[in-house]
mmCIF file of C-alpha atoms in Angstrom:
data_model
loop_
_atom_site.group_PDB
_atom_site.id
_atom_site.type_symbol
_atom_site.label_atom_id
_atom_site.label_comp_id
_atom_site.label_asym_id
_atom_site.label_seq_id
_atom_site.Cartn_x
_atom_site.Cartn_y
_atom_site.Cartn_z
ATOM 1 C CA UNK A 1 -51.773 -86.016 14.377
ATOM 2 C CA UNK A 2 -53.461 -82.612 15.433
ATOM 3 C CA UNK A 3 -55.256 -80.773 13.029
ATOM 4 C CA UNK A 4 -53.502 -77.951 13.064
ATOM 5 C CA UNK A 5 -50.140 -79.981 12.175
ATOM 6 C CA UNK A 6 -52.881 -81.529 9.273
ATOM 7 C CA UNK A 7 -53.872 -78.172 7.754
ATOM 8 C CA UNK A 8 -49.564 -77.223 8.082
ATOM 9 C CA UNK A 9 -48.668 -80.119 6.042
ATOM 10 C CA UNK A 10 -51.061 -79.847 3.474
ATOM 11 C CA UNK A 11 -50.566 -76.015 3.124
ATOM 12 C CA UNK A 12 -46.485 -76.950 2.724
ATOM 13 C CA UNK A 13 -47.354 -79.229 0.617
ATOM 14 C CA UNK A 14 -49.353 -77.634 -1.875
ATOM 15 C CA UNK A 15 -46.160 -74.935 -1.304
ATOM 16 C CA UNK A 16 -43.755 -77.453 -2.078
ATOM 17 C CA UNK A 17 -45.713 -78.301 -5.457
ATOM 18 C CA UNK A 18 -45.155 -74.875 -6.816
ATOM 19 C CA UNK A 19 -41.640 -74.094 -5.215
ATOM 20 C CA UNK A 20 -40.178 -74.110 -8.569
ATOM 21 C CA UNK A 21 -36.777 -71.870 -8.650
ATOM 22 C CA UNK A 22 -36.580 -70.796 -5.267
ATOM 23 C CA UNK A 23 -34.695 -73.966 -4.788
ATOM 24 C CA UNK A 24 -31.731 -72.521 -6.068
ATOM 25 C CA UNK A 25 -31.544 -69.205 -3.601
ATOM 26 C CA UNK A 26 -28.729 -68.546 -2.332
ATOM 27 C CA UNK A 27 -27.750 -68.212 1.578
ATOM 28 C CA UNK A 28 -27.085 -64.570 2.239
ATOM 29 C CA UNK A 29 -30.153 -62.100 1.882
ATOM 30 C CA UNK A 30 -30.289 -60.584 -1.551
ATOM 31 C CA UNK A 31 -31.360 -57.586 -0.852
ATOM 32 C CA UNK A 32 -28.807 -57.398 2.264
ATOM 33 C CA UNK A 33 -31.028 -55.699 4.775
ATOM 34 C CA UNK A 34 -32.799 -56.828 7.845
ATOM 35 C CA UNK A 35 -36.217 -56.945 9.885
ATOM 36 C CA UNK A 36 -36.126 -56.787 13.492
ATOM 37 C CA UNK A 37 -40.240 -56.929 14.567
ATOM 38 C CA UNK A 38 -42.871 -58.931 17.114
ATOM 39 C CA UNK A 39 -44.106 -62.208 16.874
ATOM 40 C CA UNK A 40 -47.545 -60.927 16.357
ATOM 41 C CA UNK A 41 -50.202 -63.118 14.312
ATOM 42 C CA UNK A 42 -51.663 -60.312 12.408
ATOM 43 C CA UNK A 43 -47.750 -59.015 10.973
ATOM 44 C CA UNK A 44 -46.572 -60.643 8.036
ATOM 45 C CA UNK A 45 -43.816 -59.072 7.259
ATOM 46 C CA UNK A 46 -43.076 -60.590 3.986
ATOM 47 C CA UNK A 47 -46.361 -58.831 2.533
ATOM 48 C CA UNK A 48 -45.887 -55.603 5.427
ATOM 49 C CA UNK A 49 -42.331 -54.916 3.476
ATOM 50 C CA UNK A 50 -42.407 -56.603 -0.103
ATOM 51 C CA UNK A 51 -40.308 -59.405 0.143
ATOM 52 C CA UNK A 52 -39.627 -62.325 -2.050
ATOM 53 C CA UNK A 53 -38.264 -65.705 -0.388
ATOM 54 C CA UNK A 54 -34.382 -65.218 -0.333
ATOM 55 C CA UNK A 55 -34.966 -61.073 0.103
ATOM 56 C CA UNK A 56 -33.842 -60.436 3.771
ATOM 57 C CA UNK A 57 -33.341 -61.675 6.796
ATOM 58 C CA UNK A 58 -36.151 -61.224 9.480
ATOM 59 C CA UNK A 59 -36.011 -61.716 13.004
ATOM 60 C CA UNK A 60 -39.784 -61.864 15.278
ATOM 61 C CA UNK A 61 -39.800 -61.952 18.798
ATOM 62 C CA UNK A 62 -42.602 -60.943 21.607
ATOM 63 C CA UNK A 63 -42.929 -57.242 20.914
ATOM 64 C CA UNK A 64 -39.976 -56.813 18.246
ATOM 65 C CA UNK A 65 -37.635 -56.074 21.119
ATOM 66 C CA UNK A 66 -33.846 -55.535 20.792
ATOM 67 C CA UNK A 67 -33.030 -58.148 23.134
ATOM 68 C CA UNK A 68 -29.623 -59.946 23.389
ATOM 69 C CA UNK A 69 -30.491 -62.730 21.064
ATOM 70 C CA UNK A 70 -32.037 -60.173 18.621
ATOM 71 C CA UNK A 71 -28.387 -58.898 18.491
ATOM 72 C CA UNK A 72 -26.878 -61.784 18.394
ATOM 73 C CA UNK A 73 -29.121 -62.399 14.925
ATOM 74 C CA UNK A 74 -28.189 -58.742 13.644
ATOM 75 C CA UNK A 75 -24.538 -59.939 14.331
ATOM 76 C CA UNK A 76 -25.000 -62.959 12.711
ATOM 77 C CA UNK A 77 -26.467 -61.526 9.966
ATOM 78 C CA UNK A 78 -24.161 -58.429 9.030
ATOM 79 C CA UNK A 79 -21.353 -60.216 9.984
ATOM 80 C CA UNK A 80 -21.526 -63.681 8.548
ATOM 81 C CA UNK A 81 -24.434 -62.831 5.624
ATOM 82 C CA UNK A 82 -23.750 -59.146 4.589
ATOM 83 C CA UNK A 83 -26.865 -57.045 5.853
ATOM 84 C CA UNK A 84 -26.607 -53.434 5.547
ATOM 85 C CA UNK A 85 -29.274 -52.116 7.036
ATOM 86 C CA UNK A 86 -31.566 -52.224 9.902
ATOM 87 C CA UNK A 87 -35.576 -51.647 10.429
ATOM 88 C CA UNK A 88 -36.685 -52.216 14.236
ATOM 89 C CA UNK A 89 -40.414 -52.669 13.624
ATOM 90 C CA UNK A 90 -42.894 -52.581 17.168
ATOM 91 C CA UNK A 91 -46.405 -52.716 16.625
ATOM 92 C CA UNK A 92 -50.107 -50.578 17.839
ATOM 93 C CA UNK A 93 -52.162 -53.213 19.712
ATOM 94 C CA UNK A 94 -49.333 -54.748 20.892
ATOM 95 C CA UNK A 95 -49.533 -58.111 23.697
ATOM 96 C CA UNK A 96 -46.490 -55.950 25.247
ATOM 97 C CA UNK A 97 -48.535 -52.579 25.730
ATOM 98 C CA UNK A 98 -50.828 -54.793 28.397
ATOM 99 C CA UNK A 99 -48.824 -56.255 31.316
ATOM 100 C CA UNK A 100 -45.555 -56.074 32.970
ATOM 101 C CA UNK A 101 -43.189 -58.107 34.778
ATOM 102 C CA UNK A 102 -44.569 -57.682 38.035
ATOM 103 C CA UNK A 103 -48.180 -59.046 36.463
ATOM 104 C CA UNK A 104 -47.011 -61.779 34.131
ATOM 105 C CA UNK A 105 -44.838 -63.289 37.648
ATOM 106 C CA UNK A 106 -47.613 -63.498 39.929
ATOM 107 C CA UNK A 107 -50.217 -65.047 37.115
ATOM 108 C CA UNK A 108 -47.401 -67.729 36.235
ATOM 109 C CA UNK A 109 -46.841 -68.247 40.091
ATOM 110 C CA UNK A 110 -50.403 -68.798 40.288
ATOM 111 C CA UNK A 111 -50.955 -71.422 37.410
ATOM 112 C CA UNK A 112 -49.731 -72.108 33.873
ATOM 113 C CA UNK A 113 -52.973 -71.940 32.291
ATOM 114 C CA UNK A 114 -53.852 -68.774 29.790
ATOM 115 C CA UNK A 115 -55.102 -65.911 31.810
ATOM 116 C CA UNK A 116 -57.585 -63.439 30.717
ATOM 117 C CA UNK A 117 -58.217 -60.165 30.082
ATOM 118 C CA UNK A 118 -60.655 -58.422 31.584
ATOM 119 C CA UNK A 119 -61.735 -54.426 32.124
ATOM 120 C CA UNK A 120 -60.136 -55.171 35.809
ATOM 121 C CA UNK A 121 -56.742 -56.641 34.238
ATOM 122 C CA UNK A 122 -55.687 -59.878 33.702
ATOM 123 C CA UNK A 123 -57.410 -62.726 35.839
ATOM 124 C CA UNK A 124 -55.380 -66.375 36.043
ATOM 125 C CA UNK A 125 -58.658 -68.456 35.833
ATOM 126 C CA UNK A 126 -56.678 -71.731 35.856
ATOM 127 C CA UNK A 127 -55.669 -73.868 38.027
ATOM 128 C CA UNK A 128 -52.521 -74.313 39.856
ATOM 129 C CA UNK A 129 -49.589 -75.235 40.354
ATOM 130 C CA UNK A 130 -47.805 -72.471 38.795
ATOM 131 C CA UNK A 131 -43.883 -71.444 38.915
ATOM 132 C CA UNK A 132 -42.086 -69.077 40.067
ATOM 133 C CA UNK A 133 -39.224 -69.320 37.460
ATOM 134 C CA UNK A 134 -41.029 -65.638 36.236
ATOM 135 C CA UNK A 135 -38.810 -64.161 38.549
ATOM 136 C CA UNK A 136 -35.729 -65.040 36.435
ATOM 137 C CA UNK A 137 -37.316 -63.902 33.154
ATOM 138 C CA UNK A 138 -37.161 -59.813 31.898
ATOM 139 C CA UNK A 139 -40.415 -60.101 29.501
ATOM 140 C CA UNK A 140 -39.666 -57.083 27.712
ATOM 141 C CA UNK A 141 -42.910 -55.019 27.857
ATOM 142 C CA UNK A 142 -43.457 -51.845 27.313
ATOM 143 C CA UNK A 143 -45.720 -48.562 27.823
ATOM 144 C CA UNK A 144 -45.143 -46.326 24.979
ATOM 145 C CA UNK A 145 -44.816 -47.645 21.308
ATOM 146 C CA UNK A 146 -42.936 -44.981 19.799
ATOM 147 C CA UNK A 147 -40.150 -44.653 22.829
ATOM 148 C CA UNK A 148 -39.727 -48.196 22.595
ATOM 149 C CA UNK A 149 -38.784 -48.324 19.195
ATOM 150 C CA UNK A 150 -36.457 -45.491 20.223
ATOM 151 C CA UNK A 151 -35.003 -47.257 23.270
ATOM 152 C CA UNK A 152 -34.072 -50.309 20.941
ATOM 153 C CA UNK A 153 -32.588 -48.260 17.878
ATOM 154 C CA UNK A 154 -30.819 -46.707 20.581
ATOM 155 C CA UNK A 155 -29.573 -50.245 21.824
ATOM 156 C CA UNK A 156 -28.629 -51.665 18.836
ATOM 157 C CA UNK A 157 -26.699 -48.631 17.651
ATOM 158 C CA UNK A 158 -24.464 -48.623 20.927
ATOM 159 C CA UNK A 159 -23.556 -51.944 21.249
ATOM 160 C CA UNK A 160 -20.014 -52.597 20.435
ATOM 161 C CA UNK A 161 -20.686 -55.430 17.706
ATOM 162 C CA UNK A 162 -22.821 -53.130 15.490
ATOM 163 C CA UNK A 163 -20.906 -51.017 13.044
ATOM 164 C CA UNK A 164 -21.162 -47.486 12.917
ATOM 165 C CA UNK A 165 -21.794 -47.620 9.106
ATOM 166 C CA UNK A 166 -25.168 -49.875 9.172
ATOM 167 C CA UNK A 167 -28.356 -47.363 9.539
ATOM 168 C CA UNK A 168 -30.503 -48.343 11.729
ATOM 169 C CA UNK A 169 -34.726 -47.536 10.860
ATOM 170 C CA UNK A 170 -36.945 -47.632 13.858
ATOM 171 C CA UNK A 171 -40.566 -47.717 12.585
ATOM 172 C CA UNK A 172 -44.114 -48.675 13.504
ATOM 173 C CA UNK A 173 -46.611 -50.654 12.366
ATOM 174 C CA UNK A 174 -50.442 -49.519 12.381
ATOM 175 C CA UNK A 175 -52.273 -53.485 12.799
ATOM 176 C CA UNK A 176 -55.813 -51.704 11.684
ATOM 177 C CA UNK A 177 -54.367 -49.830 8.736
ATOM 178 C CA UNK A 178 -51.480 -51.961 7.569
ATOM 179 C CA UNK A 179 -49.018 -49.180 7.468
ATOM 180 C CA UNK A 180 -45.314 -48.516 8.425
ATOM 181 C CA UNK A 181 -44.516 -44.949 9.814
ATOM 182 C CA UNK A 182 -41.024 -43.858 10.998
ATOM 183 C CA UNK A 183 -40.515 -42.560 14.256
ATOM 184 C CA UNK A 184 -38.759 -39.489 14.294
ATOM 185 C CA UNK A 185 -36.641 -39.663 17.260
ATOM 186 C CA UNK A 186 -35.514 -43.392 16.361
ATOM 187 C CA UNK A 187 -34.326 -41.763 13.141
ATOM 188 C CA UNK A 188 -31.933 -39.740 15.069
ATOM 189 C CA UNK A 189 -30.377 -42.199 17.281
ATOM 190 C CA UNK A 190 -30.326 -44.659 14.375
ATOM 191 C CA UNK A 191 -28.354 -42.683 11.850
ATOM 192 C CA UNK A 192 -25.644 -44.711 10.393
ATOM 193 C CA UNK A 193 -22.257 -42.842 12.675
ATOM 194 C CA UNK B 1 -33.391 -42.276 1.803
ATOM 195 C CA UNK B 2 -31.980 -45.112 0.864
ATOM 196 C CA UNK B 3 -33.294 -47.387 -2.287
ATOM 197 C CA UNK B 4 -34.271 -50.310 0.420
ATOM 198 C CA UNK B 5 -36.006 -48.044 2.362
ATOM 199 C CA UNK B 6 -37.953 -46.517 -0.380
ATOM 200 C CA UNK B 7 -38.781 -50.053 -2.268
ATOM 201 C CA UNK B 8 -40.023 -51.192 1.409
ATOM 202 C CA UNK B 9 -42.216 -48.162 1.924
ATOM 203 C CA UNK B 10 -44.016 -48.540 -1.450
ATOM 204 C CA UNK B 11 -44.236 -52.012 -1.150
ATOM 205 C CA UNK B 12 -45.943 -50.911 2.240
ATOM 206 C CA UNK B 13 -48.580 -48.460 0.247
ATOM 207 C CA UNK B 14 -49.403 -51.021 -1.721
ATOM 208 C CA UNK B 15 -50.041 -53.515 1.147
ATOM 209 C CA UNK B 16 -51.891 -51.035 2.672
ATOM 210 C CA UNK B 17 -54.303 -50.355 -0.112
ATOM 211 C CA UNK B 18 -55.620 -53.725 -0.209
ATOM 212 C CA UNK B 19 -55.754 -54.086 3.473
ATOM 213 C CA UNK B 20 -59.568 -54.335 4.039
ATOM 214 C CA UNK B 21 -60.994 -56.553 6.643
ATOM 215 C CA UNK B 22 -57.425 -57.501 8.013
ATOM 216 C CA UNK B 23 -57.856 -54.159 10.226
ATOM 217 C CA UNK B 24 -60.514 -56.208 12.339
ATOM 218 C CA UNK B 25 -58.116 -59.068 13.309
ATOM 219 C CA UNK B 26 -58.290 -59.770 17.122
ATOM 220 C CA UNK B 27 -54.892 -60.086 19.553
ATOM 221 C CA UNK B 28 -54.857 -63.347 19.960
ATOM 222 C CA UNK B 29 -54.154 -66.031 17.085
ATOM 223 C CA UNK B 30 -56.817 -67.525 15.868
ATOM 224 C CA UNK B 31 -55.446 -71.124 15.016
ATOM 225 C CA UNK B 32 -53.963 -71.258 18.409
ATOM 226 C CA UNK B 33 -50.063 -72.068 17.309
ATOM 227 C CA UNK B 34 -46.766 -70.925 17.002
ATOM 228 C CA UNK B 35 -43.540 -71.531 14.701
ATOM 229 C CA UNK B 36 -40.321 -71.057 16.180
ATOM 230 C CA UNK B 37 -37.717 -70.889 13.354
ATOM 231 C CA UNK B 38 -34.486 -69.411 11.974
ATOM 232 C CA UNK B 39 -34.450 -65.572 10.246
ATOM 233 C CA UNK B 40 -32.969 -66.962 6.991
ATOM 234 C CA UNK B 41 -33.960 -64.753 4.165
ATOM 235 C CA UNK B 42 -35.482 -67.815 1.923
ATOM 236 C CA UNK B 43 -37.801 -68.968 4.768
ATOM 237 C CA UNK B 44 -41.153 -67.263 4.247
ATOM 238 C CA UNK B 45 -42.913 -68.752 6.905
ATOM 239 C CA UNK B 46 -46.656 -67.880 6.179
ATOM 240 C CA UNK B 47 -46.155 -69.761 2.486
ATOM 241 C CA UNK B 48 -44.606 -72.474 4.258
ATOM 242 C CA UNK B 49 -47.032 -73.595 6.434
ATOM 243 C CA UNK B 50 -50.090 -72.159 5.360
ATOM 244 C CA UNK B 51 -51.065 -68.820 7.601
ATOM 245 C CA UNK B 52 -53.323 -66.109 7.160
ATOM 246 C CA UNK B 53 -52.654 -62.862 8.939
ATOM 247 C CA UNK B 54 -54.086 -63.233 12.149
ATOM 248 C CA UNK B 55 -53.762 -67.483 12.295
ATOM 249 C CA UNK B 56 -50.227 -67.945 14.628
ATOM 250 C CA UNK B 57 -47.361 -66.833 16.116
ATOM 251 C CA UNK B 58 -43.886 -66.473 14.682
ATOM 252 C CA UNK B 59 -40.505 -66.471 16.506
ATOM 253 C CA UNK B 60 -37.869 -65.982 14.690
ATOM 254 C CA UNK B 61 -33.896 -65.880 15.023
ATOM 255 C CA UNK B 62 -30.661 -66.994 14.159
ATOM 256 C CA UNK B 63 -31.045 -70.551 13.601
ATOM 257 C CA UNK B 64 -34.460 -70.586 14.720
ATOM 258 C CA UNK B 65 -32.602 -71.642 18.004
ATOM 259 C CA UNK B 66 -34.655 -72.336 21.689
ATOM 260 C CA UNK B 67 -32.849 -69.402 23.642
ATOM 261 C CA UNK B 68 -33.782 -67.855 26.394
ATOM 262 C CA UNK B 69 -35.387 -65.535 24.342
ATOM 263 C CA UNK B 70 -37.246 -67.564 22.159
ATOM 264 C CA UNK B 71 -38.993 -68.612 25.522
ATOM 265 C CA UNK B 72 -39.809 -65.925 27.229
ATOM 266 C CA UNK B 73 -42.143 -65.124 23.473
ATOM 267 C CA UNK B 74 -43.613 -68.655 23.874
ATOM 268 C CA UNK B 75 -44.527 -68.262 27.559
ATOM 269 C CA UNK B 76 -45.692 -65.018 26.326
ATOM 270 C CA UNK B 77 -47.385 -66.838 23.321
ATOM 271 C CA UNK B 78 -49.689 -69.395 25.553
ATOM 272 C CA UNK B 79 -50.026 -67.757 28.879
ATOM 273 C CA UNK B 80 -51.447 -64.532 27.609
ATOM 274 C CA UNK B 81 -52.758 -64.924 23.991
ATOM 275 C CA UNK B 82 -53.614 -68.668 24.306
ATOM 276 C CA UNK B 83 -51.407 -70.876 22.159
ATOM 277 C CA UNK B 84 -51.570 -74.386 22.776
ATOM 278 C CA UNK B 85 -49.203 -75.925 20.150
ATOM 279 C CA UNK B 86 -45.262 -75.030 18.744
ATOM 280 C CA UNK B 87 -43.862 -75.974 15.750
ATOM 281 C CA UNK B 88 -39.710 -75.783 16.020
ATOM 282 C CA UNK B 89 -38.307 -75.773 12.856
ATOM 283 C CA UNK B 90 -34.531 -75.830 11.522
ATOM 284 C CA UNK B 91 -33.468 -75.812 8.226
ATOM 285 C CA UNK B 92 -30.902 -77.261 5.359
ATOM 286 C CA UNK B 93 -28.149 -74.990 4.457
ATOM 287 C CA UNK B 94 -28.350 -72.970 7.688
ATOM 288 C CA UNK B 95 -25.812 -70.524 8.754
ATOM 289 C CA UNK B 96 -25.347 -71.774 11.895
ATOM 290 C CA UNK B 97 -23.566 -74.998 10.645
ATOM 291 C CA UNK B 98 -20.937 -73.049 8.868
ATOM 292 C CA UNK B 99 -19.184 -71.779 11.810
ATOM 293 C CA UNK B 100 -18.710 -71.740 15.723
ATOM 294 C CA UNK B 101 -18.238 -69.247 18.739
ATOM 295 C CA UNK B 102 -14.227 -69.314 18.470
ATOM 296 C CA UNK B 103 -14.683 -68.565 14.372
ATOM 297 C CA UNK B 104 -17.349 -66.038 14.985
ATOM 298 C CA UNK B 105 -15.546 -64.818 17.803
ATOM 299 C CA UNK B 106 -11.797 -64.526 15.961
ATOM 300 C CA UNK B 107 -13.806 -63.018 13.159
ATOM 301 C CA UNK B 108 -15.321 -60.109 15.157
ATOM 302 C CA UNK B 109 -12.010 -59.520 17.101
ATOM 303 C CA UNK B 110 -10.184 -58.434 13.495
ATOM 304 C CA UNK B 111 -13.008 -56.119 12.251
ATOM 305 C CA UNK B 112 -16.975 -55.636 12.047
ATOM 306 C CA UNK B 113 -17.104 -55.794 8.617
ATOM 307 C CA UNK B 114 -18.851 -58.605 6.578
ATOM 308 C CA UNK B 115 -16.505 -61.940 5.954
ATOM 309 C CA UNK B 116 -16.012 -63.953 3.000
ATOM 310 C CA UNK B 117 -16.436 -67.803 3.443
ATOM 311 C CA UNK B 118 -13.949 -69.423 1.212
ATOM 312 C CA UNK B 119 -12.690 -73.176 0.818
ATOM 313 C CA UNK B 120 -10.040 -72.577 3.765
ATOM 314 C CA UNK B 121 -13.075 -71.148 5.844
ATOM 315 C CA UNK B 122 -14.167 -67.676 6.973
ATOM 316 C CA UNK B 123 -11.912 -64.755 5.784
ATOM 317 C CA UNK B 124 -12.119 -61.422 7.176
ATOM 318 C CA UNK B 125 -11.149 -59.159 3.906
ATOM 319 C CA UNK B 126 -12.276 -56.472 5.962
ATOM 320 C CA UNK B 127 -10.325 -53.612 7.896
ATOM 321 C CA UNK B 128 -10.022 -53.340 11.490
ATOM 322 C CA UNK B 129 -10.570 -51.978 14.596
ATOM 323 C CA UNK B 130 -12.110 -55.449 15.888
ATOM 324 C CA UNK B 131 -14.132 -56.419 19.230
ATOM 325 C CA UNK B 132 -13.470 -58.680 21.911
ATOM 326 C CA UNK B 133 -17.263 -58.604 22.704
ATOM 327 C CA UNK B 134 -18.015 -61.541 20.828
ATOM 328 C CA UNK B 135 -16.782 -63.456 23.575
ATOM 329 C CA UNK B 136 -19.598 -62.796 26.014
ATOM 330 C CA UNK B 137 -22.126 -64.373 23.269
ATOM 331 C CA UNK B 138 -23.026 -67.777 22.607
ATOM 332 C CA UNK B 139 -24.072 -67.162 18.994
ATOM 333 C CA UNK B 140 -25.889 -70.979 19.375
ATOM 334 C CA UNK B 141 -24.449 -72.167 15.871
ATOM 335 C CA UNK B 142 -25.189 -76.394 15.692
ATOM 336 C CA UNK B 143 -23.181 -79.291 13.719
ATOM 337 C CA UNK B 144 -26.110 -81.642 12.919
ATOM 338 C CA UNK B 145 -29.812 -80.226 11.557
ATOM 339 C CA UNK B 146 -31.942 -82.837 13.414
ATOM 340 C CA UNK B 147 -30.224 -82.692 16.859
ATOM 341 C CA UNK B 148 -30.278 -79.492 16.922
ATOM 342 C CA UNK B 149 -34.333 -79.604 16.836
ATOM 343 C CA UNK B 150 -34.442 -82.254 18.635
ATOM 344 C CA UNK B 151 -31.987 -80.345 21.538
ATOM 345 C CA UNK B 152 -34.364 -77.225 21.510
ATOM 346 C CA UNK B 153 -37.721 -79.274 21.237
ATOM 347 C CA UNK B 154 -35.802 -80.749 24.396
ATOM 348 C CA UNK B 155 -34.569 -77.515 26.251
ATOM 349 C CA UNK B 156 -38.394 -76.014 25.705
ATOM 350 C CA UNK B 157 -40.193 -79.240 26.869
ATOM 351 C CA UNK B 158 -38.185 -79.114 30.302
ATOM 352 C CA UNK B 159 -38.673 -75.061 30.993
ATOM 353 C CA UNK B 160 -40.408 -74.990 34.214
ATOM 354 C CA UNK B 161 -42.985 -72.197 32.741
ATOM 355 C CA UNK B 162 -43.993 -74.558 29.529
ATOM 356 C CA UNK B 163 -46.882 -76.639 30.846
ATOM 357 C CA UNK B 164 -46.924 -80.113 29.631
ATOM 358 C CA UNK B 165 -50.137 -80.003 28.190
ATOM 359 C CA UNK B 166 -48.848 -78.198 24.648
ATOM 360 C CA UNK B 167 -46.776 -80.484 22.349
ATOM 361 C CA UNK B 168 -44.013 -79.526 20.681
ATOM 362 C CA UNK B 169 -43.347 -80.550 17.249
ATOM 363 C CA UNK B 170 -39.680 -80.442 15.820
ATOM 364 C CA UNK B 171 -39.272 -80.478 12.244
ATOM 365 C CA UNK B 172 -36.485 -79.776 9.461
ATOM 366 C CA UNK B 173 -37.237 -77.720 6.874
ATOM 367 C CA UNK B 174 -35.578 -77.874 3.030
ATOM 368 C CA UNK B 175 -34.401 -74.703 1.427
ATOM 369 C CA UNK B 176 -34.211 -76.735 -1.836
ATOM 370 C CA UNK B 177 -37.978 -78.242 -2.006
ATOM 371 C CA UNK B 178 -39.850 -76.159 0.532
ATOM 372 C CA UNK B 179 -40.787 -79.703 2.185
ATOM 373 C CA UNK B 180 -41.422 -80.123 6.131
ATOM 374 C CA UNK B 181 -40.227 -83.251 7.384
ATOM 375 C CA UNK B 182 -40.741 -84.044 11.166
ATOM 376 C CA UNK B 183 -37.668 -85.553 12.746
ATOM 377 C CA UNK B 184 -38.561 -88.967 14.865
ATOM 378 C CA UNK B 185 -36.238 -88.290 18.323
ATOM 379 C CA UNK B 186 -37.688 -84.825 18.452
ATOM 380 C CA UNK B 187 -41.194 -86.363 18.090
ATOM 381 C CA UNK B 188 -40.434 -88.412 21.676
ATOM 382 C CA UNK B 189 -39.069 -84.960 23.024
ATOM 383 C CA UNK B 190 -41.445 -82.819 22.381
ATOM 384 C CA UNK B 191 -45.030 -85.189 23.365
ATOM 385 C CA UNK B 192 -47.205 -83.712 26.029
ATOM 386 C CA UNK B 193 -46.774 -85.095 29.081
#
């Protein structure tokens, strides 16, 4: 066993001990909203928004991006488990802000090793082979944090499973000061219609 | 503004006032990992296994399902920021066992508002006009917990961008006790090869 999967099960274990009467939550999210934001390590969302176990649903993917399975989870979730409303979270410092497709094809092509950064880009110090399956994947980055927040509310709030009457709140999230701040044009474009 | 929005952003001041050293956190997590799992509003994934802001990844959707998307974060995840283990993890009293796509998609066709689940099944209460769009999503739901980690443990092992060097756990995960429990075929899946 690794140590990391060590340290896992004895955190959950010491969480089981106390788990006391969250046992009996129920399925759909109490509070009946939803959090659409990036896989980051240094977001917790539970702590960035205030939520209890059983609160609301959250969904965390590389860069919090409105992707078609992200959809398919805010469909899921409105439709099946009663969410009302939205918040598309993206992040400063974001993994997404640093490369693009073009980059991330030709370091996988090169080798599947971890690349690194350096003040001349990112450098594929591994070795080989790589794979050119990159080609087939859109990674999502982006180049501007507040207009991609935008360009998903934007997303979400055209596509023709999302109801009109579910507002939409396109915000980001400050990883050196902790702090949520709503972008003004995703405001717009995510009013409930 | 609504009452969520305004109990999330003072949760947020509060979170922000004790934020301290957490604005020094670097990119990349620092325990090396990631947890793919489902969006379910009682799964509180730093609590259950243990993390620190800053300490792992977290991927999160309906069903905590290996899509497409799911993968492109994890190649994301350990050829760029430097993760070299995944934890998949499904849990008890999921959504996604309580329906499938011709449900979903018979559901969405009559209206796109929320459903009642009732002894006979789903029931849309709600009023129309429906979408046919459903029908160009697989919304991924699954019949049996453990094969359905052991499936996506499966799917991700065999992606021609995950090198074989990073093993991939596949656990279940109780809503009623909190308790990780690794499932056996998924352990044989997921080894590094």
């Amino acid at each position: 066993m690794s140590r990391i999967m060590e340290e896992v099960l004895s955190a959950n274990n010491r969480y089981v001990e106390a788990f006391g009467e969250k046992g009996t939550l129920a399925l759909p999210p109490k509070r009946q909203f939803a959090i659409l934001t990036c896989m980051d390590a240094r977001i917790d969302p539970a702590k960035m928004a205030g939520l209890s176990e059983g609160d609301a649903h959250v969904i965390r993917n590389a860069g919090g991006r409105a992707s078609d399975d992200a959809i398919r989870s805010l469909v899921i979730s409105y439709k099946l488990l009663g969410t009302k409303e939205w918040f598309v979270v993206h992040h400063s410092d974001c993994g997404m802000l640093l490369f693009d497709d073009e980059v991330m094809r030709g370091l996988l092509s090169k080798s599947l090793e971890t690349a690194k950064i350096t003040p001349r880009g990112w450098e594929d110090v591994g070795k080989g082979p790589g794979s050119d399956e990159g080609r087939y994947i859109n990674f999502l980055s982006f180049h501007h944090l507040e207009d991609s927040v935008t360009e998903d509310v934007r997303r979400i709030r055209r596509h023709p499973l999302v109801p009109g009457r579910i507002p939409i709140y396109g915000f980001t999230y400050d990883v050196k000061t902790g702090k949520l701040v709503e972008v003004a044009e995703a405001m717009k474009a995510g009013k409930a219609v």
